[in-house]
Amino acid sequence: MIHSGAVVAAGVSQGRSTSLKKDFKIFEYFRRDTEKRDFVSAGAAAGVSAAFGAPVGGVLFSLEEGASFWNQMLTWRIFFASMISTFTLNFFLSIYHNKTGDLSSPGLINFGRFESDSVAYNLYEIPLFIAMGAIGGLLGALFNILNYWLTIFRIRYVHRPCLQVMEAMLVAAVTATVSFAMIYFSNDCQPLGPDHAEEYPLQLFCADGEYNSMATAFFNTPERSVRSLFHNQPGTYNPLTLGMFTLTYFFLACWTYGLTVSAGVFIPSLLIGAAWGRLFGILLASITSSGSIWADPGKYALIGAAAQLGGIVRMTLSLTVIMVEATGNVTYGLPIMLVLMTAKIVGDYFVEGLYDIHIKLQSVPFLHWEAPATSHWLTAREVMSSPVTCFNRIEKVGTIVDVLSITSTNHNGFPVVMHVAGSDEPAKLCGVILRSQLIVLLKHKVFVELARSRLTQRKLQLKDFRDAYPRFPPIQSIHVSQDERECMMDLTEFMNPTPYTVPQETSLPRVFKLFRALGLRHLVVVDDENKVVGLVTRKDLARYHLGKHGLEELQLAQT
Amino acid sequence: MSLRKISALLTVLVINISAPASSDGANPAAPDSVEKLNQIPAVVVESPVFKPAADSYFSLNLLSAFPEDLEVSDYCTDLLHIFGQRYVAYVNCLVPAARPVKVCQSCFASYGSLMEIYTNISSDQMGPGNVSCRDSLLRSDRLMLVYLLYNNLMDIWTTSGCTYCVANGFQSLTNDTLYFMSALNQSLACFEKYQQQGNHSELCKECKNTYRSLNELYGRMEKNNTLCIDTEDAMNVTRRLWSKSFNCSFPREETVPVIAVSSFMLFLPIIFYLSSFLHSEQKKRKLIHPKRAKSNTSLMNIQDKFS
């Protein structure tokens, strides 16, 4: 849902479709990177809000995970989007359930309400909750490690598309086989209740009037299973069945995540956590004799679900609010927050969160909020890339085309230097120009020699640059004739005349902060005479991570 | 002598004289005492619900003196008495029918009469003498005993779903129920005929058809929602007999083919991964080698830190 929301937001906000080649000529203001980023964050928040019925949780999810550059206006806009999203879903679901106007299903996934009077917790249960959080962190770390090795294997050996499709089919087949075998050999029969709690009970080898509860566990949708685990009466679940189900589901979920199918990890981990949480509650109730009511297994299922999800994805703030809103009870906010924090601390000791692992494996140059802790001894000189490909202020078209056509280095930004006339001094920095701008200039043939003829034609406008966004034509599709290669291009009007620069001795944290806070793409490193010495890009900064033995420099792969 | 002593003497006299007398009368043989009695406020004998206990209640009533307009009229006390009798009769019918559950078929007539008397009590119509028994009997105190007792029984009736089994204003059982009972009797008769110790396989074979038709009938009734607790329980007991005592439900027959197919399917991914490990060339990722400025001091720094 988060993904769909982000995709829809990114597409709708541009007011056109590049694949269908249709331009509706609206929302032209939003055809920029900054605006599109904001829309994607809002889309992700709206997705969370629609999925869980948690608008504030969606805003916090965007704040925590979905946006790198946050400003105050964005808070209000994203909150508005989340609220509209959940109420639209509510309205349409009410129509679907033939009860138009009865706005009672705020999210696709409904965990049922936890009424304060029926399920209360005591102060002495909080250490138990924290213990469950630690268990969730351990299990989550195990899940992440297994998935990490599996993903490495997949990247190395299963990289052809036909193999990937076959793998997905195999996983589906094995999941069905395992489920069938477990249902076939299960002996756990529960009597059919009069309230018809099960929609499709399966009798199989049970006596008449009973149904196979292992079949119910496997055939229910995960959301329904989670809700049953939260709210069913004590005694509904047989511990052995539940334990076998949890074990099988854990390994199947670990195997399934990372396949080339659109599958998530939220609901499966909630289900795993709810199952072992309920087991924990049943165990507690059996240990404390005289059948005391305080160990209600539904409450422990909720805590277990939060612990497992926190152990796998390591999100604290947004998950707390999402679960509080989805269960409709603020009383559980404190235990859930403690549990998630514990799970994160315990899990982070072993391995990173699942999403971070996959980001690293995909070689995405992702910058965290702060520079790595012990990196203040690194200077810009060690971080930067050098030597830098620069252009002169008035540059030959042939040189430009040749530089842009180099496929081994896919540079996007070029410093523009100015040679002092008549002397041998090295050139000083006077601006920065982007690849996309150069391509637009080449396409419109903005050459010095053609200036006079161009006066009769219309001048180049900002609109021409925005129109090509986001898919600028590659340099190969621009045809430049031999004569045109000898022409000169004046970059003065089109470059950014005041680029951000740092001296060579600037420490890495300072460079990082400047880069990250301003959202830069290229940061020019100059010496004391304003000569270009090097260039810092995102890929240079993202190499440095705090590993087990201090600061590490990882190498990024070409993607 | 004080007035109090005189009145106490006289009351004792009156008690001894009028004990076997009717509720209305003061003894005409003691006119003095009658006059004295008239001076004593509200000494009129209150007849309790059950007359034989009049003695014990007599003194109580004389000591607690209620004003006239709070008394329960005779008509209402009669109704209350009838209610009590029918209540006892119904409960006496219910309890023996608790296991196996036969509450609907055994006791629907008693429930019908109980409901009738309660409707009488709680109706708005004024009885003879312009009294409404509803307020005086049902709503006069915090306990509301009569109301509570009746509601309890009504809840039991509703929970057991007896309305689905009883028709014609508590005259008889519905046709569906009667048909079900006859089918049930057929199955039970069949069970008895073929029942022998040890091997039940013959019973399973012979009685299968009757049992299956009974099951189908029950399923239809369940879908139409014409079930009451009698039918449910009878069906439950029969099913337990069939499945657990006689062991006639499906055994697991084809374990070997299931295990074979499952193992084959579980082997497939192992084969897939092994073959892709051995045959695909490992996708080498091209690393980005960034261009760095060469400076000795910086190299030394990094080496220092890493050593």
Coordinates of N, CA and C in Angstrom, one line a residue, chain A residues 191-288:
Chain A
P191 N -14.5 -28.1 18.2 CA -16.0 -28.2 17.9 C -16.5 -26.9 17.2
L192 N -17.4 -27.1 16.3 CA -18.0 -25.9 15.6 C -18.9 -25.2 16.6
G193 N -18.6 -23.9 16.8 CA -19.4 -23.1 17.7 C -20.7 -22.6 17.0
P194 N -21.7 -22.2 17.8 CA -22.9 -21.8 17.2 C -22.9 -20.4 16.6
D195 N -21.9 -19.7 17.0 CA -21.8 -18.3 16.4 C -21.2 -18.3 15.1
H196 N -20.8 -19.4 14.5 CA -20.2 -19.5 13.2 C -19.0 -18.5 13.0
A197 N -18.1 -18.6 13.9 CA -16.9 -17.7 13.9 C -16.1 -18.0 12.6
E198 N -16.0 -19.2 12.2 CA -15.3 -19.6 11.0 C -16.1 -19.5 9.8
E199 N -15.6 -18.9 8.8 CA -16.4 -18.7 7.6 C -16.5 -20.0 6.8
Y200 N -15.3 -20.6 6.6 CA -15.2 -21.8 5.8 C -14.5 -22.9 6.6
P201 N -15.3 -23.5 7.6 CA -14.6 -24.6 8.3 C -14.4 -25.8 7.5
L202 N -13.2 -26.5 7.7 CA -12.9 -27.6 6.9 C -12.9 -28.8 7.8
Q203 N -13.7 -29.9 7.5 CA -13.8 -31.0 8.4 C -12.7 -31.9 8.2
L204 N -12.3 -32.3 7.0 CA -11.3 -33.3 6.7 C -11.5 -34.5 7.5
F205 N -10.5 -34.9 8.4 CA -10.7 -36.2 9.1 C -11.2 -36.0 10.5
C206 N -11.8 -34.9 10.7 CA -12.4 -34.7 12.1 C -13.8 -35.4 12.1
A207 N -14.3 -35.5 13.4 CA -15.6 -36.0 13.6 C -16.7 -35.0 13.1
D208 N -17.9 -35.5 12.9 CA -18.9 -34.6 12.5 C -19.1 -33.5 13.5
G209 N -19.4 -32.3 13.1 CA -19.6 -31.2 14.0 C -18.3 -30.6 14.5
E210 N -17.1 -31.0 14.0 CA -15.9 -30.5 14.4 C -15.2 -30.0 13.1
Y211 N -14.2 -29.1 13.3 CA -13.4 -28.7 12.1 C -11.9 -28.7 12.5
N212 N -11.1 -28.7 11.4 CA -9.7 -28.8 11.5 C -9.1 -27.4 11.8
S213 N -8.5 -27.2 12.9 CA -8.1 -25.9 13.2 C -6.8 -25.5 12.5
M214 N -6.0 -26.4 12.2 CA -4.8 -26.1 11.4 C -5.2 -25.6 10.0
A215 N -6.3 -26.1 9.5 CA -6.8 -25.6 8.2 C -7.2 -24.2 8.3
T216 N -7.9 -23.9 9.4 CA -8.3 -22.5 9.6 C -7.1 -21.6 9.7
A217 N -6.1 -22.0 10.4 CA -4.9 -21.2 10.5 C -4.3 -20.9 9.1
F218 N -4.2 -21.9 8.3 CA -3.6 -21.7 7.0 C -4.5 -21.0 5.9
F219 N -5.8 -21.3 6.0 CA -6.6 -20.8 5.0 C -7.2 -19.4 5.2
N220 N -7.1 -18.9 6.4 CA -7.6 -17.6 6.7 C -6.6 -16.6 6.1
T221 N -7.1 -15.4 5.7 CA -6.1 -14.4 5.3 C -5.3 -14.0 6.5
P222 N -4.1 -13.5 6.3 CA -3.3 -13.2 7.5 C -4.0 -12.1 8.4
E223 N -4.7 -11.2 7.8 CA -5.3 -10.1 8.6 C -6.3 -10.7 9.5
R224 N -7.1 -11.6 9.0 CA -8.2 -12.3 9.8 C -7.6 -13.1 10.9
S225 N -6.5 -13.8 10.5 CA -5.8 -14.6 11.5 C -5.3 -13.7 12.7
V226 N -4.7 -12.6 12.3 CA -4.2 -11.7 13.3 C -5.3 -11.2 14.2
R227 N -6.4 -10.9 13.6 CA -7.6 -10.4 14.4 C -8.1 -11.6 15.3
S228 N -8.2 -12.8 14.8 CA -8.6 -13.9 15.7 C -7.6 -14.1 16.8
L229 N -6.3 -14.0 16.5 CA -5.3 -14.2 17.6 C -5.5 -13.1 18.6
F230 N -5.8 -11.9 18.2 CA -6.0 -10.9 19.2 C -7.2 -11.0 20.1
H231 N -8.3 -11.5 19.5 CA -9.6 -11.3 20.2 C -10.3 -12.6 20.5
N232 N -9.8 -13.8 20.1 CA -10.5 -15.0 20.5 C -10.4 -15.3 21.9
Q233 N -11.4 -16.1 22.4 CA -11.4 -16.4 23.8 C -10.2 -17.3 24.2
P234 N -9.7 -17.3 25.4 CA -8.7 -18.2 25.8 C -9.2 -19.6 25.6
G235 N -8.3 -20.5 25.1 CA -8.7 -21.9 24.9 C -9.1 -22.2 23.5
T236 N -9.1 -21.2 22.6 CA -9.5 -21.5 21.3 C -8.4 -22.2 20.5
Y237 N -7.1 -21.9 20.9 CA -6.0 -22.4 20.1 C -5.3 -23.5 20.9
N238 N -5.0 -24.5 20.1 CA -4.2 -25.6 20.7 C -2.7 -25.2 20.6
P239 N -1.9 -25.3 21.7 CA -0.5 -24.8 21.6 C 0.3 -25.5 20.6
L240 N 0.1 -26.8 20.4 CA 1.0 -27.5 19.4 C 0.7 -27.0 18.0
T241 N -0.6 -26.9 17.7 CA -0.9 -26.4 16.4 C -0.3 -25.0 16.1
L242 N -0.5 -24.2 17.1 CA 0.0 -22.8 17.0 C 1.5 -22.8 16.8
G243 N 2.2 -23.6 17.6 CA 3.6 -23.6 17.5 C 4.1 -24.1 16.2
M244 N 3.5 -25.2 15.7 CA 3.9 -25.7 14.3 C 3.7 -24.6 13.3
F245 N 2.5 -24.0 13.4 CA 2.2 -23.0 12.4 C 3.2 -21.8 12.4
T246 N 3.5 -21.4 13.6 CA 4.5 -20.3 13.7 C 5.8 -20.6 13.1
L247 N 6.3 -21.8 13.4 CA 7.6 -22.2 12.9 C 7.6 -22.2 11.4
T248 N 6.6 -22.9 10.8 CA 6.5 -23.0 9.4 C 6.4 -21.7 8.7
Y249 N 5.5 -20.8 9.3 CA 5.3 -19.5 8.7 C 6.5 -18.6 8.7
F250 N 7.3 -18.8 9.8 CA 8.5 -17.9 9.9 C 9.4 -18.2 8.8
F251 N 9.7 -19.5 8.5 CA 10.6 -19.8 7.5 C 10.1 -19.6 6.1
L252 N 8.8 -19.8 5.9 CA 8.2 -19.5 4.6 C 8.2 -18.0 4.3
A253 N 8.0 -17.1 5.4 CA 8.0 -15.7 5.2 C 9.4 -15.2 4.9
C254 N 10.4 -15.8 5.6 CA 11.8 -15.4 5.3 C 12.2 -15.8 3.9
W255 N 11.7 -16.9 3.4 CA 12.0 -17.3 2.1 C 11.3 -16.4 1.0
T256 N 10.1 -16.0 1.3 CA 9.3 -15.3 0.4 C 9.8 -13.9 0.2
Y257 N 10.3 -13.2 1.3 CA 10.6 -11.8 1.1 C 11.9 -11.7 0.3
G258 N 11.8 -10.8 -0.7 CA 13.0 -10.6 -1.6 C 12.7 -11.3 -3.0
L259 N 11.7 -12.1 -3.1 CA 11.3 -12.6 -4.4 C 10.9 -11.4 -5.3
T260 N 10.9 -11.7 -6.6 CA 10.4 -10.6 -7.5 C 8.9 -10.7 -7.7
V261 N 8.2 -10.6 -6.5 CA 6.8 -10.5 -6.5 C 6.5 -9.3 -5.6
S262 N 5.3 -8.7 -5.7 CA 5.0 -7.7 -4.8 C 4.4 -8.2 -3.6
A263 N 5.3 -8.4 -2.6 CA 4.9 -8.9 -1.3 C 5.5 -8.1 -0.2
G264 N 4.8 -8.0 0.9 CA 5.3 -7.2 2.0 C 5.8 -8.0 3.1
V265 N 6.2 -7.3 4.2 CA 6.7 -8.0 5.4 C 6.0 -7.6 6.6
F266 N 5.1 -6.6 6.5 CA 4.4 -6.1 7.7 C 3.5 -7.1 8.2
I267 N 2.5 -7.5 7.4 CA 1.5 -8.4 7.9 C 2.0 -9.8 8.2
P268 N 2.9 -10.4 7.4 CA 3.5 -11.7 7.9 C 4.2 -11.6 9.2
S269 N 4.9 -10.5 9.4 CA 5.6 -10.5 10.7 C 4.7 -10.2 11.9
L270 N 3.6 -9.4 11.6 CA 2.6 -9.3 12.7 C 2.0 -10.6 13.0
L271 N 1.7 -11.5 12.0 CA 1.1 -12.7 12.2 C 2.0 -13.7 13.0
I272 N 3.3 -13.7 12.6 CA 4.3 -14.5 13.4 C 4.3 -14.1 14.8
G273 N 4.5 -12.7 15.0 CA 4.5 -12.2 16.4 C 3.3 -12.5 17.2
A274 N 2.1 -12.3 16.5 CA 0.9 -12.6 17.3 C 0.8 -14.1 17.7
A275 N 1.3 -14.9 16.8 CA 1.2 -16.4 17.1 C 2.1 -16.7 18.3
W276 N 3.4 -16.3 18.3 CA 4.2 -16.7 19.4 C 3.8 -15.9 20.6
G277 N 3.3 -14.7 20.5 CA 2.8 -13.9 21.6 C 1.7 -14.7 22.3
R278 N 0.8 -15.2 21.5 CA -0.3 -15.9 22.1 C 0.1 -17.2 22.8
L279 N 1.1 -17.8 22.2 CA 1.7 -19.0 22.8 C 2.3 -18.7 24.2
F280 N 3.0 -17.5 24.2 CA 3.6 -17.0 25.4 C 2.5 -16.8 26.5
G281 N 1.4 -16.2 26.1 CA 0.3 -16.0 27.0 C -0.3 -17.3 27.5
I282 N -0.5 -18.2 26.6 CA -1.0 -19.5 27.0 C -0.1 -20.2 28.0
L283 N 1.2 -20.1 27.7 CA 2.2 -20.7 28.6 C 2.1 -20.0 30.0
L284 N 2.0 -18.7 30.0 CA 1.9 -18.0 31.3 C 0.7 -18.4 32.1
A285 N -0.4 -18.5 31.4 CA -1.7 -18.9 32.0 C -1.6 -20.3 32.6
S286 N -0.8 -21.2 31.9 CA -0.7 -22.6 32.4 C 0.3 -22.7 33.6
I287 N 1.3 -21.8 33.6 CA 2.2 -21.8 34.7 C 1.6 -21.3 36.0
T288 N 1.0 -20.1 35.9 CA 0.4 -19.6 37.1 C -0.9 -20.3 37.3

